[in-house]
Every structure is written in C-alpha cells, then in structure tokens.
C-alpha cells in the first residue's frame, strides 16, 4: 500500500481539495494491487488473516511480521498511582471510532467528574467544542501533536486508561504502547487487540461492551466502567 497510496492520494487530493489521502476509501484500489502482487508481507497476524479470508494470494505467499513497540516503551517501571485520565491517541477520522467515542464518553465523564479525557495527536484543526457537549468540555484536554517517544510516552505512563475504539487497525501500535506504559486498555477487537484474552465482566467482555454500536450500555462507556 505504501507504493500505491501516495499517487492515488495525490490524484484524489487534486480532485477534492482539502482532504488528505488517508481520508479517502482506497480499498478497491488496494484490493486490485494486493491480488496482483507476487507476495504480501503484513505488519500483523490480524491483517494476514484478513488477506487470506479475501483470497488475495495463496497462504504460502502471505507472511506476517508483527510490528514491535519501540524499545523506549519496553521495560518501563510501572506507575501504581496513575491519574484518572482516559487517553485516546491518533487521528480523528471515522475508522478510528470517533462516533463511538462521541457517544460513550459524555456519559462517563458526567458520572465521574474527577476523570478527564485527553485526545492526543488529533491535529491542529480539531475542536472539542464541535464534537462533544458543552457540559463536558472542562473535562476534555486536546493535545494536537505530541512527540511519540517523549511526550506521548509520559502521558500514557501517568494515565489510567487508554481507549482504542477503532473499526479497523492493522497492528494498532498505539494499543501495545499504551499497555507497555501501564495503561489499562479498553479496545475494540481489531489489530493487535484482537489477539488479547478477553477477561469477562459479568457475561460480556470489555471488548464486546465497547465494540457493539447497538449493544446494551456500550454507548454509556460500559467497557471503561469495567476497567475502572
């Protein structure tokens, strides 16, 4: 995809100014490219399973090499008194589950006034006031950009929960980095998180409660309550 995305994204960018390449659905172009390749190397088992299910290539021509966290995230001393903060790291785009976050977080913040939501890496154009109710804004912090190996690592190390609500992730390195930093991870079952054990809370797992758009109290941040 790295060889296809820049030219395709550049063309779409010229046709529809103001949007970045990753904001377009290029899945049909990718599908054609993958089926025409001699071999595929994915950065996660999750992607390899998808490629096999889509019959992109025979199994012997698809291999996976799981994406490791940077060494700076490994072997960190754990913080046993993290701040009551939920961290969401990454671009604010639909596939990252921004609608689920908009639906789930306000109820959680209202029920827990001591807690805060920190959105990091969402870009300078992001406005929390455009995404969340006014009565929650005092509990929401926006960090447009953060250095991954210093600022983000420090933020994760001092926060209690990391939230990954994505509809899709390849590996989902942010989830692995958060766990390596000591955060409790609440995630949909995609990418790296799909391979994690699902500890049961009642009759449902944290992943299931967060990930179902129509399920029970998932819009009231049931998964976050479970971790807390």
mmCIF file of C-alpha atoms in Angstrom:
data_model
loop_
_atom_site.group_PDB
_atom_site.id
_atom_site.type_symbol
_atom_site.label_atom_id
_atom_site.label_comp_id
_atom_site.label_asym_id
_atom_site.label_seq_id
_atom_site.Cartn_x
_atom_site.Cartn_y
_atom_site.Cartn_z
ATOM 1 C CA UNK A 1 0.000 0.000 0.000
ATOM 2 C CA UNK A 2 2.891 2.387 0.599
ATOM 3 C CA UNK A 3 3.656 2.333 -3.102
ATOM 4 C CA UNK A 4 0.052 2.898 -4.138
ATOM 5 C CA UNK A 5 -1.258 5.371 -1.584
ATOM 6 C CA UNK A 6 0.849 8.463 -2.466
ATOM 7 C CA UNK A 7 -0.030 8.657 -6.214
ATOM 8 C CA UNK A 8 -3.649 7.634 -5.667
ATOM 9 C CA UNK A 9 -3.972 10.031 -2.757
ATOM 10 C CA UNK A 10 -2.345 12.810 -4.758
ATOM 11 C CA UNK A 11 -4.850 12.372 -7.575
ATOM 12 C CA UNK A 12 -7.806 12.359 -5.198
ATOM 13 C CA UNK A 13 -6.367 15.355 -3.411
ATOM 14 C CA UNK A 14 -6.332 17.332 -6.646
ATOM 15 C CA UNK A 15 -9.908 16.310 -7.395
ATOM 16 C CA UNK A 16 -11.184 17.061 -3.890
ATOM 17 C CA UNK A 17 -9.035 19.738 -2.323
ATOM 18 C CA UNK A 18 -8.788 19.998 1.442
ATOM 19 C CA UNK A 19 -8.833 16.268 2.199
ATOM 20 C CA UNK A 20 -5.790 14.149 2.990
ATOM 21 C CA UNK A 21 -5.068 10.809 1.248
ATOM 22 C CA UNK A 22 -5.879 8.701 4.306
ATOM 23 C CA UNK A 23 -9.361 10.237 4.477
ATOM 24 C CA UNK A 24 -10.376 8.540 1.224
ATOM 25 C CA UNK A 25 -11.625 4.973 0.867
ATOM 26 C CA UNK A 26 -8.972 3.383 -1.344
ATOM 27 C CA UNK A 27 -9.979 -0.198 -0.546
ATOM 28 C CA UNK A 28 -10.879 -1.093 -4.140
ATOM 29 C CA UNK A 29 -7.510 0.104 -5.410
ATOM 30 C CA UNK A 30 -5.704 -1.751 -2.635
ATOM 31 C CA UNK A 31 -7.639 -4.936 -3.343
ATOM 32 C CA UNK A 32 -6.620 -4.899 -7.003
ATOM 33 C CA UNK A 33 -3.000 -4.166 -6.115
ATOM 34 C CA UNK A 34 -2.790 -6.929 -3.498
ATOM 35 C CA UNK A 35 -4.213 -9.552 -5.846
ATOM 36 C CA UNK A 36 -1.674 -8.573 -8.483
ATOM 37 C CA UNK A 37 1.344 -8.874 -6.174
ATOM 38 C CA UNK A 38 3.848 -11.736 -6.105
ATOM 39 C CA UNK A 39 3.701 -11.789 -2.312
ATOM 40 C CA UNK A 40 2.382 -9.860 0.670
ATOM 41 C CA UNK A 41 4.060 -9.016 3.972
ATOM 42 C CA UNK A 42 1.689 -7.697 6.624
ATOM 43 C CA UNK A 43 2.598 -5.992 9.903
ATOM 44 C CA UNK A 44 0.151 -8.103 11.922
ATOM 45 C CA UNK A 45 -1.406 -11.561 12.069
ATOM 46 C CA UNK A 46 -4.759 -9.774 12.042
ATOM 47 C CA UNK A 47 -4.022 -8.399 8.548
ATOM 48 C CA UNK A 48 -2.746 -11.747 7.295
ATOM 49 C CA UNK A 49 -5.952 -13.443 8.419
ATOM 50 C CA UNK A 50 -7.947 -10.798 6.535
ATOM 51 C CA UNK A 51 -5.833 -11.199 3.380
ATOM 52 C CA UNK A 52 -6.360 -14.962 3.481
ATOM 53 C CA UNK A 53 -10.106 -14.555 4.006
ATOM 54 C CA UNK A 54 -10.248 -12.209 0.994
ATOM 55 C CA UNK A 55 -8.257 -14.688 -1.131
ATOM 56 C CA UNK A 56 -5.723 -12.064 -2.100
ATOM 57 C CA UNK A 57 -2.994 -14.693 -2.589
ATOM 58 C CA UNK A 58 -2.308 -18.313 -1.603
ATOM 59 C CA UNK A 59 -1.270 -18.796 2.063
ATOM 60 C CA UNK A 60 2.351 -19.556 1.199
ATOM 61 C CA UNK A 61 2.670 -16.124 -0.434
ATOM 62 C CA UNK A 62 1.410 -14.107 2.565
ATOM 63 C CA UNK A 63 3.542 -13.707 5.680
ATOM 64 C CA UNK A 64 3.153 -11.522 8.762
ATOM 65 C CA UNK A 65 5.751 -9.716 10.836
ATOM 66 C CA UNK A 66 4.103 -8.213 13.887
ATOM 67 C CA UNK A 67 5.032 -4.592 14.499
ATOM 68 C CA UNK A 68 7.005 -4.256 17.770
ATOM 69 C CA UNK A 69 6.757 -1.225 20.077
ATOM 70 C CA UNK A 70 9.867 0.982 20.135
ATOM 71 C CA UNK A 71 12.487 -0.006 22.682
ATOM 72 C CA UNK A 72 11.775 3.205 24.620
ATOM 73 C CA UNK A 73 8.381 1.766 25.609
ATOM 74 C CA UNK A 74 9.751 -1.543 26.877
ATOM 75 C CA UNK A 75 10.856 -2.238 30.444
ATOM 76 C CA UNK A 76 9.363 0.918 31.911
ATOM 77 C CA UNK A 77 8.802 0.997 35.675
ATOM 78 C CA UNK A 78 5.089 0.875 36.357
ATOM 79 C CA UNK A 79 3.205 3.786 37.875
ATOM 80 C CA UNK A 80 0.914 2.368 40.571
ATOM 81 C CA UNK A 81 -0.914 5.677 41.054
ATOM 82 C CA UNK A 82 -1.874 6.910 37.571
ATOM 83 C CA UNK A 83 -4.080 9.938 37.080
ATOM 84 C CA UNK A 84 -7.812 9.431 36.378
ATOM 85 C CA UNK A 85 -7.351 10.094 32.670
ATOM 86 C CA UNK A 86 -8.666 8.285 29.583
ATOM 87 C CA UNK A 87 -6.249 8.742 26.660
ATOM 88 C CA UNK A 88 -7.264 8.494 23.004
ATOM 89 C CA UNK A 89 -4.278 8.669 20.678
ATOM 90 C CA UNK A 90 -4.433 9.145 16.922
ATOM 91 C CA UNK A 91 -6.191 10.877 14.065
ATOM 92 C CA UNK A 92 -9.816 11.916 14.468
ATOM 93 C CA UNK A 93 -11.203 10.039 11.463
ATOM 94 C CA UNK A 94 -14.241 7.733 11.136
ATOM 95 C CA UNK A 95 -12.348 4.437 11.077
ATOM 96 C CA UNK A 96 -10.773 5.342 14.439
ATOM 97 C CA UNK A 97 -14.235 5.096 16.018
ATOM 98 C CA UNK A 98 -14.764 8.776 16.684
ATOM 99 C CA UNK A 99 -18.553 8.345 16.624
ATOM 100 C CA UNK A 100 -18.377 5.654 19.299
ATOM 101 C CA UNK A 101 -16.177 7.930 21.405
ATOM 102 C CA UNK A 102 -18.630 10.807 20.974
ATOM 103 C CA UNK A 103 -21.467 8.531 22.079
ATOM 104 C CA UNK A 104 -19.749 6.817 25.005
ATOM 105 C CA UNK A 105 -17.538 9.382 26.681
ATOM 106 C CA UNK A 106 -20.000 12.132 27.749
ATOM 107 C CA UNK A 107 -21.987 9.786 29.997
ATOM 108 C CA UNK A 108 -18.802 8.500 31.572
ATOM 109 C CA UNK A 109 -17.448 11.994 32.241
ATOM 110 C CA UNK A 110 -20.726 13.156 33.756
ATOM 111 C CA UNK A 111 -20.823 10.135 36.063
ATOM 112 C CA UNK A 112 -17.169 10.606 37.057
ATOM 113 C CA UNK A 113 -16.397 14.332 37.411
ATOM 114 C CA UNK A 114 -12.866 13.631 38.655
ATOM 115 C CA UNK A 115 -11.933 11.946 35.393
ATOM 116 C CA UNK A 116 -10.612 13.574 32.244
ATOM 117 C CA UNK A 117 -10.438 12.652 28.565
ATOM 118 C CA UNK A 118 -7.198 13.510 26.753
ATOM 119 C CA UNK A 119 -7.222 13.452 22.965
ATOM 120 C CA UNK A 120 -3.688 13.440 21.609
ATOM 121 C CA UNK A 121 -2.493 13.618 18.010
ATOM 122 C CA UNK A 122 -5.815 14.830 16.613
ATOM 123 C CA UNK A 123 -4.252 17.741 14.698
ATOM 124 C CA UNK A 124 -4.436 21.489 14.946
ATOM 125 C CA UNK A 125 -7.813 21.760 13.205
ATOM 126 C CA UNK A 126 -9.634 19.669 15.821
ATOM 127 C CA UNK A 127 -12.108 21.402 18.118
ATOM 128 C CA UNK A 128 -13.547 19.570 21.120
ATOM 129 C CA UNK A 129 -16.477 22.012 21.143
ATOM 130 C CA UNK A 130 -17.523 20.711 17.714
ATOM 131 C CA UNK A 131 -17.515 17.093 18.885
ATOM 132 C CA UNK A 132 -18.705 16.969 22.499
ATOM 133 C CA UNK A 133 -21.473 18.531 24.621
ATOM 134 C CA UNK A 134 -20.639 21.827 26.291
ATOM 135 C CA UNK A 135 -21.051 20.489 29.823
ATOM 136 C CA UNK A 136 -18.185 18.013 29.238
ATOM 137 C CA UNK A 137 -15.610 20.382 27.762
ATOM 138 C CA UNK A 138 -13.998 21.251 31.101
ATOM 139 C CA UNK A 139 -13.016 17.567 31.429
ATOM 140 C CA UNK A 140 -11.553 17.275 27.924
ATOM 141 C CA UNK A 141 -7.958 18.112 27.056
ATOM 142 C CA UNK A 142 -6.764 18.319 23.453
ATOM 143 C CA UNK A 143 -3.107 17.878 22.510
ATOM 144 C CA UNK A 144 -2.890 18.467 18.778
ATOM 145 C CA UNK A 145 0.561 16.956 18.366
ATOM 146 C CA UNK A 146 2.918 15.063 20.690
ATOM 147 C CA UNK A 147 6.331 13.534 20.276
ATOM 148 C CA UNK A 148 5.743 9.819 20.445
ATOM 149 C CA UNK A 149 8.867 8.773 22.326
ATOM 150 C CA UNK A 150 8.790 11.538 24.923
ATOM 151 C CA UNK A 151 5.513 13.429 25.378
ATOM 152 C CA UNK A 152 3.153 10.590 24.460
ATOM 153 C CA UNK A 153 5.081 8.026 26.487
ATOM 154 C CA UNK A 154 4.986 10.288 29.537
ATOM 155 C CA UNK A 155 1.259 10.922 29.086
ATOM 156 C CA UNK A 156 0.477 7.211 28.844
ATOM 157 C CA UNK A 157 2.653 6.381 31.819
ATOM 158 C CA UNK A 158 0.694 8.791 34.003
ATOM 159 C CA UNK A 159 -2.811 7.901 32.744
ATOM 160 C CA UNK A 160 -5.099 5.126 33.954
ATOM 161 C CA UNK A 161 -6.879 4.088 30.750
ATOM 162 C CA UNK A 162 -6.109 4.033 27.024
ATOM 163 C CA UNK A 163 -9.097 3.814 24.697
ATOM 164 C CA UNK A 164 -8.902 2.391 21.166
ATOM 165 C CA UNK A 165 -12.340 2.423 19.575
ATOM 166 C CA UNK A 166 -11.226 1.747 16.002
ATOM 167 C CA UNK A 167 -13.342 -0.043 13.434
ATOM 168 C CA UNK A 168 -10.064 -1.227 11.902
ATOM 169 C CA UNK A 169 -6.396 -1.300 12.819
ATOM 170 C CA UNK A 170 -3.575 -3.084 11.054
ATOM 171 C CA UNK A 171 -1.473 -3.793 14.146
ATOM 172 C CA UNK A 172 -2.641 -0.940 16.359
ATOM 173 C CA UNK A 173 0.741 0.008 17.755
ATOM 174 C CA UNK A 174 -0.816 2.657 19.993
ATOM 175 C CA UNK A 175 -2.593 -0.092 21.953
ATOM 176 C CA UNK A 176 0.640 -2.019 22.539
ATOM 177 C CA UNK A 177 2.473 1.166 23.533
ATOM 178 C CA UNK A 178 -0.271 2.047 25.996
ATOM 179 C CA UNK A 179 -0.138 -1.365 27.645
ATOM 180 C CA UNK A 180 3.672 -1.238 27.796
ATOM 181 C CA UNK A 181 3.296 2.092 29.596
ATOM 182 C CA UNK A 182 0.979 0.621 32.213
ATOM 183 C CA UNK A 183 -2.416 1.787 30.921
ATOM 184 C CA UNK A 184 -5.474 -0.406 31.205
ATOM 185 C CA UNK A 185 -6.556 -0.923 27.595
ATOM 186 C CA UNK A 186 -10.191 -0.678 26.519
ATOM 187 C CA UNK A 187 -10.338 -1.651 22.855
ATOM 188 C CA UNK A 188 -12.415 -2.995 20.042
ATOM 189 C CA UNK A 189 -11.193 -6.400 18.847
ATOM 190 C CA UNK A 190 -9.119 -5.272 15.875
ATOM 191 C CA UNK A 191 -5.395 -5.388 15.100
ATOM 192 C CA UNK A 192 -3.140 -6.359 17.993
ATOM 193 C CA UNK A 193 -6.058 -6.159 20.440
ATOM 194 C CA UNK A 194 -7.925 -8.932 18.600
ATOM 195 C CA UNK A 195 -5.360 -11.451 19.868
ATOM 196 C CA UNK A 196 -5.651 -10.450 23.532
ATOM 197 C CA UNK A 197 -7.506 -12.608 26.075
ATOM 198 C CA UNK A 198 -10.948 -11.242 26.880
ATOM 199 C CA UNK A 199 -11.464 -11.181 30.647
ATOM 200 C CA UNK A 200 -15.148 -11.490 31.361
ATOM 201 C CA UNK A 201 -17.036 -8.784 33.206
ATOM 202 C CA UNK A 202 -20.393 -10.305 34.007
ATOM 203 C CA UNK A 203 -21.440 -12.051 30.826
ATOM 204 C CA UNK A 204 -19.652 -9.737 28.394
ATOM 205 C CA UNK A 205 -16.034 -8.853 27.769
ATOM 206 C CA UNK A 206 -14.671 -5.314 27.832
ATOM 207 C CA UNK A 207 -14.076 -5.520 24.081
ATOM 208 C CA UNK A 208 -17.656 -6.655 23.364
ATOM 209 C CA UNK A 209 -19.227 -3.987 25.566
ATOM 210 C CA UNK A 210 -17.259 -1.228 23.932
ATOM 211 C CA UNK A 211 -17.425 -2.529 20.390
ATOM 212 C CA UNK A 212 -21.130 -3.111 19.797
ATOM 213 C CA UNK A 213 -22.752 0.022 18.382
ATOM 214 C CA UNK A 214 -26.201 -1.277 19.299
ATOM 215 C CA UNK A 215 -25.416 -3.257 22.411
ATOM 216 C CA UNK A 216 -26.781 -2.517 25.842
ATOM 217 C CA UNK A 217 -24.954 0.230 27.642
ATOM 218 C CA UNK A 218 -21.966 0.362 25.261
ATOM 219 C CA UNK A 219 -22.898 3.982 24.494
ATOM 220 C CA UNK A 220 -22.514 4.689 28.200
ATOM 221 C CA UNK A 221 -18.867 3.564 28.182
ATOM 222 C CA UNK A 222 -19.576 0.185 29.792
ATOM 223 C CA UNK A 223 -16.075 -1.038 28.936
ATOM 224 C CA UNK A 224 -14.459 1.948 30.643
ATOM 225 C CA UNK A 225 -16.565 1.416 33.765
ATOM 226 C CA UNK A 226 -15.453 -2.209 33.825
ATOM 227 C CA UNK A 227 -11.768 -1.305 33.760
ATOM 228 C CA UNK A 228 -12.251 1.335 36.445
#
